[in-house]
Amino acid sequence: ENYGYIRREAVKKLPPAQVIRVALPQETKDQLDQIEKYHKVRLDNLSEQELSGELSEAQVNTERLRIVADMKRSLERWLELAKAEPIYEMAKEALANGRQVLIFGESVSSTVFQEFGSGESLPSLLEYLNDRFTRDGVGVAAIYGEGGDQMTSDINEFQRGKKKVAPATPYKGGSGLSLDDQTGNNPRTVINATINEAADKDEQMRYRAGGRLSSRSETEYYEIFAPEATTDRQRQEMRVAKQKIL
């Protein structure tokens, strides 16, 4: 059977989410502060350009939105990468218990963090975990990136139990695919690195690996939450607000 295509399937019960709170090392908190300060300086400089008449109001508004978006992206990508070690350890434990692991992350490609001035390109969380488990000799199904025949092959091998870990984005692995245990021999553990702001997308992610009529085992679903990080708190608050509307 080809599992690498979208299909509608009846569901029975949404797997409950267990929130895993992680404490950030002081170094990570300092780095997040550095990212914020870098972009706040950019915003201050922008205000000065507006007061001097160097830029028009429309130009300032456009640039301000870009700076805020840059800051949010860097904060979230750095935080997600900072969660790599606890996620790796959780996944290893699940594998040792005979489970297959689906790991959701938001960022896909490598990033140069201009805020630190090094120019070094760092991998995304999904790239990092793909490389780490591959070096461990664990089969990895990459459900992110451009997709195509290779991703379809990876999905099929994950469903057949040949590949045990599947790093995925909510957009590639969170909608339409069936990634649940349909034999009863390979229960799933799902680890979500970043709370999704969209309440409907959150439910789709939770249903990918369990809670379906085809599911033959119970799914473990974990969310990694760093309460000390502003972006994680904001995402959680936004999702709670949207859940009240649905």
PDB file of C-alpha atoms in Angstrom:
ATOM      1  CA  GLU A   1       0.000   0.000   0.000  1.00  0.00           C
ATOM      2  CA  ASN A   2       1.152   3.532  -0.780  1.00  0.00           C
ATOM      3  CA  TYR A   3       0.826   5.730   2.317  1.00  0.00           C
ATOM      4  CA  GLY A   4       2.388   8.800   0.718  1.00  0.00           C
ATOM      5  CA  TYR A   5      -0.774  10.446  -0.477  1.00  0.00           C
ATOM      6  CA  ILE A   6      -3.508  12.485   1.159  1.00  0.00           C
ATOM      7  CA  ARG A   7      -6.679  10.650   2.101  1.00  0.00           C
ATOM      8  CA  ARG A   8      -9.646  11.329   4.303  1.00  0.00           C
ATOM      9  CA  GLU A   9     -10.116   8.869   7.113  1.00  0.00           C
ATOM     10  CA  ALA A  10     -12.531   8.607  10.015  1.00  0.00           C
ATOM     11  CA  VAL A  11     -11.239   9.516  13.462  1.00  0.00           C
ATOM     12  CA  LYS A  12     -12.355   8.262  16.838  1.00  0.00           C
ATOM     13  CA  LYS A  13     -10.538  10.118  19.604  1.00  0.00           C
ATOM     14  CA  LEU A  14      -7.999  12.934  19.646  1.00  0.00           C
ATOM     15  CA  PRO A  15      -4.776  11.732  21.339  1.00  0.00           C
ATOM     16  CA  PRO A  16      -4.266  13.817  24.505  1.00  0.00           C
ATOM     17  CA  ALA A  17      -1.347  16.231  24.511  1.00  0.00           C
ATOM     18  CA  GLN A  18       1.162  16.024  27.338  1.00  0.00           C
ATOM     19  CA  VAL A  19       3.057  19.269  27.836  1.00  0.00           C
ATOM     20  CA  ILE A  20       6.725  18.824  28.680  1.00  0.00           C
ATOM     21  CA  ARG A  21       8.114  21.978  30.270  1.00  0.00           C
ATOM     22  CA  VAL A  22      11.800  22.533  29.677  1.00  0.00           C
ATOM     23  CA  ALA A  23      13.999  24.967  31.569  1.00  0.00           C
ATOM     24  CA  LEU A  24      16.337  26.977  29.391  1.00  0.00           C
ATOM     25  CA  PRO A  25      20.033  27.201  30.276  1.00  0.00           C
ATOM     26  CA  GLN A  26      21.182  30.723  31.139  1.00  0.00           C
ATOM     27  CA  GLU A  27      23.283  30.746  27.978  1.00  0.00           C
ATOM     28  CA  THR A  28      20.193  30.179  25.823  1.00  0.00           C
ATOM     29  CA  LYS A  29      18.244  32.892  27.644  1.00  0.00           C
ATOM     30  CA  ASP A  30      21.139  35.298  27.102  1.00  0.00           C
ATOM     31  CA  GLN A  31      21.226  34.407  23.407  1.00  0.00           C
ATOM     32  CA  LEU A  32      17.499  35.025  23.039  1.00  0.00           C
ATOM     33  CA  ASP A  33      17.954  38.376  24.779  1.00  0.00           C
ATOM     34  CA  GLN A  34      20.765  39.205  22.351  1.00  0.00           C
ATOM     35  CA  ILE A  35      18.492  38.476  19.388  1.00  0.00           C
ATOM     36  CA  GLU A  36      15.798  40.778  20.790  1.00  0.00           C
ATOM     37  CA  LYS A  37      18.267  43.578  21.521  1.00  0.00           C
ATOM     38  CA  TYR A  38      19.727  43.381  18.025  1.00  0.00           C
ATOM     39  CA  HIS A  39      16.351  43.963  16.416  1.00  0.00           C
ATOM     40  CA  LYS A  40      15.288  46.593  18.934  1.00  0.00           C
ATOM     41  CA  VAL A  41      18.353  48.602  17.892  1.00  0.00           C
ATOM     42  CA  ARG A  42      17.188  48.269  14.289  1.00  0.00           C
ATOM     43  CA  LEU A  43      13.741  49.552  15.300  1.00  0.00           C
ATOM     44  CA  ASP A  44      15.280  52.499  17.189  1.00  0.00           C
ATOM     45  CA  ASN A  45      17.379  53.401  14.144  1.00  0.00           C
ATOM     46  CA  LEU A  46      14.262  53.212  12.006  1.00  0.00           C
ATOM     47  CA  SER A  47      12.462  55.673  14.290  1.00  0.00           C
ATOM     48  CA  GLU A  48      15.364  58.088  13.944  1.00  0.00           C
ATOM     49  CA  GLN A  49      15.197  57.815  10.155  1.00  0.00           C
ATOM     50  CA  GLU A  50      11.490  58.623  10.309  1.00  0.00           C
ATOM     51  CA  LEU A  51      12.035  61.683  12.537  1.00  0.00           C
ATOM     52  CA  SER A  52      14.791  62.986  10.267  1.00  0.00           C
ATOM     53  CA  GLY A  53      12.573  62.632   7.211  1.00  0.00           C
ATOM     54  CA  GLU A  54      15.000  60.209   5.597  1.00  0.00           C
ATOM     55  CA  LEU A  55      12.201  57.696   5.157  1.00  0.00           C
ATOM     56  CA  SER A  56       8.505  58.207   4.490  1.00  0.00           C
ATOM     57  CA  GLU A  57       5.827  56.894   6.850  1.00  0.00           C
ATOM     58  CA  ALA A  58       4.933  54.158   4.363  1.00  0.00           C
ATOM     59  CA  GLN A  59       8.585  53.089   4.067  1.00  0.00           C
ATOM     60  CA  VAL A  60       8.961  53.031   7.851  1.00  0.00           C
ATOM     61  CA  ASN A  61       5.836  50.912   8.323  1.00  0.00           C
ATOM     62  CA  THR A  62       6.985  48.404   5.704  1.00  0.00           C
ATOM     63  CA  GLU A  63      10.471  48.160   7.206  1.00  0.00           C
ATOM     64  CA  ARG A  64       9.114  47.898  10.750  1.00  0.00           C
ATOM     65  CA  LEU A  65       7.000  44.881   9.782  1.00  0.00           C
ATOM     66  CA  ARG A  66      10.046  43.277   8.179  1.00  0.00           C
ATOM     67  CA  ILE A  67      12.205  43.798  11.265  1.00  0.00           C
ATOM     68  CA  VAL A  68       9.542  42.394  13.590  1.00  0.00           C
ATOM     69  CA  ALA A  69       9.170  39.360  11.310  1.00  0.00           C
ATOM     70  CA  ASP A  70      12.960  38.876  11.257  1.00  0.00           C
ATOM     71  CA  MET A  71      13.088  38.992  15.063  1.00  0.00           C
ATOM     72  CA  LYS A  72      10.223  36.518  15.486  1.00  0.00           C
ATOM     73  CA  ARG A  73      11.747  34.099  12.989  1.00  0.00           C
ATOM     74  CA  SER A  74      15.191  34.197  14.617  1.00  0.00           C
ATOM     75  CA  LEU A  75      13.789  33.818  18.139  1.00  0.00           C
ATOM     76  CA  GLU A  76      11.673  30.836  17.168  1.00  0.00           C
ATOM     77  CA  ARG A  77      14.375  29.109  15.157  1.00  0.00           C
ATOM     78  CA  TRP A  78      16.982  29.562  17.883  1.00  0.00           C
ATOM     79  CA  LEU A  79      14.577  28.331  20.548  1.00  0.00           C
ATOM     80  CA  GLU A  80      13.602  25.286  18.492  1.00  0.00           C
ATOM     81  CA  LEU A  81      17.254  24.386  17.979  1.00  0.00           C
ATOM     82  CA  ALA A  82      17.848  24.825  21.725  1.00  0.00           C
ATOM     83  CA  LYS A  83      15.246  22.094  22.333  1.00  0.00           C
ATOM     84  CA  ALA A  84      17.164  19.580  20.208  1.00  0.00           C
ATOM     85  CA  GLU A  85      18.871  17.692  23.055  1.00  0.00           C
ATOM     86  CA  PRO A  86      15.783  16.981  25.199  1.00  0.00           C
ATOM     87  CA  ILE A  87      13.867  15.977  22.054  1.00  0.00           C
ATOM     88  CA  TYR A  88      16.686  13.670  20.972  1.00  0.00           C
ATOM     89  CA  GLU A  89      16.766  12.009  24.406  1.00  0.00           C
ATOM     90  CA  MET A  90      12.967  11.570  24.462  1.00  0.00           C
ATOM     91  CA  ALA A  91      13.051  10.041  20.996  1.00  0.00           C
ATOM     92  CA  LYS A  92      15.872   7.648  21.963  1.00  0.00           C
ATOM     93  CA  GLU A  93      13.886   6.462  24.965  1.00  0.00           C
ATOM     94  CA  ALA A  94      10.808   5.888  22.823  1.00  0.00           C
ATOM     95  CA  LEU A  95      12.848   3.896  20.303  1.00  0.00           C
ATOM     96  CA  ALA A  96      14.300   1.783  23.109  1.00  0.00           C
ATOM     97  CA  ASN A  97      10.717   0.981  24.136  1.00  0.00           C
ATOM     98  CA  GLY A  98       9.875  -0.314  20.675  1.00  0.00           C
ATOM     99  CA  ARG A  99       8.077   2.783  19.446  1.00  0.00           C
ATOM    100  CA  GLN A 100       8.414   4.781  16.225  1.00  0.00           C
ATOM    101  CA  VAL A 101       8.806   8.518  16.545  1.00  0.00           C
ATOM    102  CA  LEU A 102       7.295  11.416  14.623  1.00  0.00           C
ATOM    103  CA  ILE A 103       8.926  14.779  15.413  1.00  0.00           C
ATOM    104  CA  PHE A 104       7.293  18.036  14.333  1.00  0.00           C
ATOM    105  CA  GLY A 105       9.389  21.160  13.857  1.00  0.00           C
ATOM    106  CA  GLU A 106       8.673  24.490  12.184  1.00  0.00           C
ATOM    107  CA  SER A 107      11.978  25.384  10.532  1.00  0.00           C
ATOM    108  CA  VAL A 108      13.388  23.405   7.626  1.00  0.00           C
ATOM    109  CA  SER A 109      16.512  25.005   6.201  1.00  0.00           C
ATOM    110  CA  SER A 110      19.776  26.180   7.723  1.00  0.00           C
ATOM    111  CA  THR A 111      19.934  29.705   9.152  1.00  0.00           C
ATOM    112  CA  VAL A 112      22.653  32.335   9.467  1.00  0.00           C
ATOM    113  CA  PHE A 113      21.900  34.205  12.682  1.00  0.00           C
ATOM    114  CA  GLN A 114      23.050  37.721  11.838  1.00  0.00           C
ATOM    115  CA  GLU A 115      22.373  38.707  15.451  1.00  0.00           C
ATOM    116  CA  PHE A 116      25.565  36.931  16.586  1.00  0.00           C
ATOM    117  CA  GLY A 117      27.773  38.319  13.822  1.00  0.00           C
ATOM    118  CA  SER A 118      29.536  35.031  13.071  1.00  0.00           C
ATOM    119  CA  GLY A 119      28.132  34.345   9.617  1.00  0.00           C
ATOM    120  CA  GLU A 120      27.969  30.651  10.502  1.00  0.00           C
ATOM    121  CA  SER A 121      25.092  28.667   8.985  1.00  0.00           C
ATOM    122  CA  LEU A 122      23.380  26.455  11.559  1.00  0.00           C
ATOM    123  CA  PRO A 123      21.067  23.538  10.735  1.00  0.00           C
ATOM    124  CA  SER A 124      17.374  23.582  11.518  1.00  0.00           C
ATOM    125  CA  LEU A 125      16.101  21.287  14.263  1.00  0.00           C
ATOM    126  CA  LEU A 126      14.817  18.805  11.672  1.00  0.00           C
ATOM    127  CA  GLU A 127      18.139  18.770   9.802  1.00  0.00           C
ATOM    128  CA  TYR A 128      20.036  18.336  13.070  1.00  0.00           C
ATOM    129  CA  LEU A 129      17.883  15.391  14.213  1.00  0.00           C
ATOM    130  CA  ASN A 130      17.976  13.794  10.768  1.00  0.00           C
ATOM    131  CA  ASP A 131      21.774  13.871  10.821  1.00  0.00           C
ATOM    132  CA  ARG A 132      22.030  12.761  14.469  1.00  0.00           C
ATOM    133  CA  PHE A 133      19.815   9.701  14.079  1.00  0.00           C
ATOM    134  CA  THR A 134      21.361   8.803  10.727  1.00  0.00           C
ATOM    135  CA  ARG A 135      24.778   8.768  12.418  1.00  0.00           C
ATOM    136  CA  ASP A 136      23.254   6.564  15.134  1.00  0.00           C
ATOM    137  CA  GLY A 137      22.277   4.072  12.447  1.00  0.00           C
ATOM    138  CA  VAL A 138      18.554   4.730  12.825  1.00  0.00           C
ATOM    139  CA  GLY A 139      16.470   4.889   9.650  1.00  0.00           C
ATOM    140  CA  VAL A 140      15.077   8.401   9.122  1.00  0.00           C
ATOM    141  CA  ALA A 141      12.049   9.343   7.029  1.00  0.00           C
ATOM    142  CA  ALA A 142      12.307  13.034   6.105  1.00  0.00           C
ATOM    143  CA  ILE A 143       8.795  14.483   5.811  1.00  0.00           C
ATOM    144  CA  TYR A 144       9.800  18.054   5.088  1.00  0.00           C
ATOM    145  CA  GLY A 145      11.405  20.094   2.334  1.00  0.00           C
ATOM    146  CA  GLU A 146      10.524  19.820  -1.331  1.00  0.00           C
ATOM    147  CA  GLY A 147       8.786  16.451  -1.044  1.00  0.00           C
ATOM    148  CA  GLY A 148       8.512  14.421  -4.228  1.00  0.00           C
ATOM    149  CA  ASP A 149       9.270  10.745  -4.781  1.00  0.00           C
ATOM    150  CA  GLN A 150      11.904  10.564  -2.036  1.00  0.00           C
ATOM    151  CA  MET A 151       9.488  11.822   0.612  1.00  0.00           C
ATOM    152  CA  THR A 152       6.806   9.409  -0.609  1.00  0.00           C
ATOM    153  CA  SER A 153       9.319   6.558  -0.335  1.00  0.00           C
ATOM    154  CA  ASP A 154      10.295   7.700   3.179  1.00  0.00           C
ATOM    155  CA  ILE A 155       6.651   7.801   4.298  1.00  0.00           C
ATOM    156  CA  ASN A 156       6.069   4.275   2.999  1.00  0.00           C
ATOM    157  CA  GLU A 157       9.176   2.972   4.741  1.00  0.00           C
ATOM    158  CA  PHE A 158       8.137   4.657   7.994  1.00  0.00           C
ATOM    159  CA  GLN A 159       4.699   3.057   7.794  1.00  0.00           C
ATOM    160  CA  ARG A 160       6.226  -0.342   7.090  1.00  0.00           C
ATOM    161  CA  GLY A 161       8.527  -0.005  10.091  1.00  0.00           C
ATOM    162  CA  LYS A 162      11.742   0.108   8.077  1.00  0.00           C
ATOM    163  CA  LYS A 163      12.477   3.689   9.143  1.00  0.00           C
ATOM    164  CA  LYS A 164      11.857   4.489  12.787  1.00  0.00           C
ATOM    165  CA  VAL A 165      12.121   8.274  13.090  1.00  0.00           C
ATOM    166  CA  ALA A 166      10.238  10.829  10.997  1.00  0.00           C
ATOM    167  CA  PRO A 167      11.183  14.515  11.346  1.00  0.00           C
ATOM    168  CA  ALA A 168       8.341  16.525   9.784  1.00  0.00           C
ATOM    169  CA  THR A 169       6.877  19.987   9.408  1.00  0.00           C
ATOM    170  CA  PRO A 170       3.207  20.576  10.281  1.00  0.00           C
ATOM    171  CA  TYR A 171       2.669  21.470   6.616  1.00  0.00           C
ATOM    172  CA  LYS A 172       4.132  18.298   5.112  1.00  0.00           C
ATOM    173  CA  GLY A 173       3.308  15.803   7.849  1.00  0.00           C
ATOM    174  CA  GLY A 174       0.409  17.454   9.634  1.00  0.00           C
ATOM    175  CA  SER A 175      -2.400  17.383   7.108  1.00  0.00           C
ATOM    176  CA  GLY A 176      -3.918  14.513   5.178  1.00  0.00           C
ATOM    177  CA  LEU A 177      -1.274  11.837   5.723  1.00  0.00           C
ATOM    178  CA  SER A 178      -1.878   8.674   7.739  1.00  0.00           C
ATOM    179  CA  LEU A 179       1.186   8.004   9.882  1.00  0.00           C
ATOM    180  CA  ASP A 180      -0.481   5.929  12.613  1.00  0.00           C
ATOM    181  CA  ASP A 181       0.332   2.363  13.669  1.00  0.00           C
ATOM    182  CA  GLN A 182      -1.949   0.211  11.532  1.00  0.00           C
ATOM    183  CA  THR A 183      -0.501  -3.164  12.594  1.00  0.00           C
ATOM    184  CA  GLY A 184      -0.386  -2.921  16.386  1.00  0.00           C
ATOM    185  CA  ASN A 185       3.337  -3.704  16.369  1.00  0.00           C
ATOM    186  CA  ASN A 186       4.808  -0.199  16.109  1.00  0.00           C
ATOM    187  CA  PRO A 187       3.135   2.254  18.512  1.00  0.00           C
ATOM    188  CA  ARG A 188       3.817   5.925  17.829  1.00  0.00           C
ATOM    189  CA  THR A 189       5.342   8.668  19.921  1.00  0.00           C
ATOM    190  CA  VAL A 190       4.814  12.184  18.577  1.00  0.00           C
ATOM    191  CA  ILE A 191       7.014  15.048  19.791  1.00  0.00           C
ATOM    192  CA  ASN A 192       6.007  18.567  18.803  1.00  0.00           C
ATOM    193  CA  ALA A 193       8.907  20.987  19.227  1.00  0.00           C
ATOM    194  CA  THR A 194       6.916  24.198  18.762  1.00  0.00           C
ATOM    195  CA  ILE A 195       3.314  24.845  19.755  1.00  0.00           C
ATOM    196  CA  ASN A 196       1.297  25.596  16.635  1.00  0.00           C
ATOM    197  CA  GLU A 197      -0.686  28.820  16.846  1.00  0.00           C
ATOM    198  CA  ALA A 198      -3.519  27.494  14.680  1.00  0.00           C
ATOM    199  CA  ALA A 199      -5.941  25.383  16.724  1.00  0.00           C
ATOM    200  CA  ASP A 200      -7.150  23.435  13.671  1.00  0.00           C
ATOM    201  CA  LYS A 201      -3.568  22.678  12.583  1.00  0.00           C
ATOM    202  CA  ASP A 202      -2.818  21.484  16.114  1.00  0.00           C
ATOM    203  CA  GLU A 203      -5.647  18.937  15.891  1.00  0.00           C
ATOM    204  CA  GLN A 204      -4.479  17.774  12.459  1.00  0.00           C
ATOM    205  CA  MET A 205      -0.999  17.142  13.829  1.00  0.00           C
ATOM    206  CA  ARG A 206      -2.358  15.142  16.743  1.00  0.00           C
ATOM    207  CA  TYR A 207      -4.460  12.974  14.437  1.00  0.00           C
ATOM    208  CA  ARG A 208      -1.586  12.154  12.055  1.00  0.00           C
ATOM    209  CA  ALA A 209      -0.181   9.329  14.151  1.00  0.00           C
ATOM    210  CA  GLY A 210      -3.170   8.145  16.165  1.00  0.00           C
ATOM    211  CA  GLY A 211      -6.791   8.471  17.135  1.00  0.00           C
ATOM    212  CA  ARG A 212      -8.040   7.090  13.809  1.00  0.00           C
ATOM    213  CA  LEU A 213     -10.267   4.116  13.159  1.00  0.00           C
ATOM    214  CA  SER A 214      -7.254   2.483  11.489  1.00  0.00           C
ATOM    215  CA  SER A 215      -5.019   2.973  14.546  1.00  0.00           C
ATOM    216  CA  ARG A 216      -4.070  -0.256  16.319  1.00  0.00           C
ATOM    217  CA  SER A 217      -2.191   1.169  19.313  1.00  0.00           C
ATOM    218  CA  GLU A 218      -2.247   4.136  21.664  1.00  0.00           C
ATOM    219  CA  THR A 219      -0.287   7.218  20.631  1.00  0.00           C
ATOM    220  CA  GLU A 220       1.897   9.294  22.934  1.00  0.00           C
ATOM    221  CA  TYR A 221       1.772  12.987  22.023  1.00  0.00           C
ATOM    222  CA  TYR A 222       4.155  15.458  23.665  1.00  0.00           C
ATOM    223  CA  GLU A 223       4.564  19.211  23.279  1.00  0.00           C
ATOM    224  CA  ILE A 224       7.847  20.796  24.287  1.00  0.00           C
ATOM    225  CA  PHE A 225       7.134  24.095  26.014  1.00  0.00           C
ATOM    226  CA  ALA A 226       9.711  26.585  27.287  1.00  0.00           C
ATOM    227  CA  PRO A 227       7.750  28.924  29.603  1.00  0.00           C
ATOM    228  CA  GLU A 228      10.757  31.249  29.964  1.00  0.00           C
ATOM    229  CA  ALA A 229      10.665  32.002  26.225  1.00  0.00           C
ATOM    230  CA  THR A 230       8.420  34.861  25.098  1.00  0.00           C
ATOM    231  CA  THR A 231       7.611  33.276  21.739  1.00  0.00           C
ATOM    232  CA  ASP A 232       6.459  29.995  23.304  1.00  0.00           C
ATOM    233  CA  ARG A 233       4.206  31.845  25.757  1.00  0.00           C
ATOM    234  CA  GLN A 234       2.748  33.966  22.958  1.00  0.00           C
ATOM    235  CA  ARG A 235       2.048  30.933  20.795  1.00  0.00           C
ATOM    236  CA  GLN A 236       0.340  29.130  23.663  1.00  0.00           C
ATOM    237  CA  GLU A 237      -1.830  32.147  24.489  1.00  0.00           C
ATOM    238  CA  MET A 238      -2.812  32.594  20.847  1.00  0.00           C
ATOM    239  CA  ARG A 239      -3.770  28.948  20.435  1.00  0.00           C
ATOM    240  CA  VAL A 240      -5.881  28.970  23.602  1.00  0.00           C
ATOM    241  CA  ALA A 241      -7.714  32.043  22.292  1.00  0.00           C
ATOM    242  CA  LYS A 242      -8.349  30.356  18.924  1.00  0.00           C
ATOM    243  CA  GLN A 243      -9.523  27.132  20.572  1.00  0.00           C
ATOM    244  CA  LYS A 244     -12.252  29.100  22.328  1.00  0.00           C
ATOM    245  CA  ILE A 245     -13.515  30.284  18.958  1.00  0.00           C
ATOM    246  CA  LEU A 246     -13.608  26.836  17.301  1.00  0.00           C
TER     247      LEU A 246
END
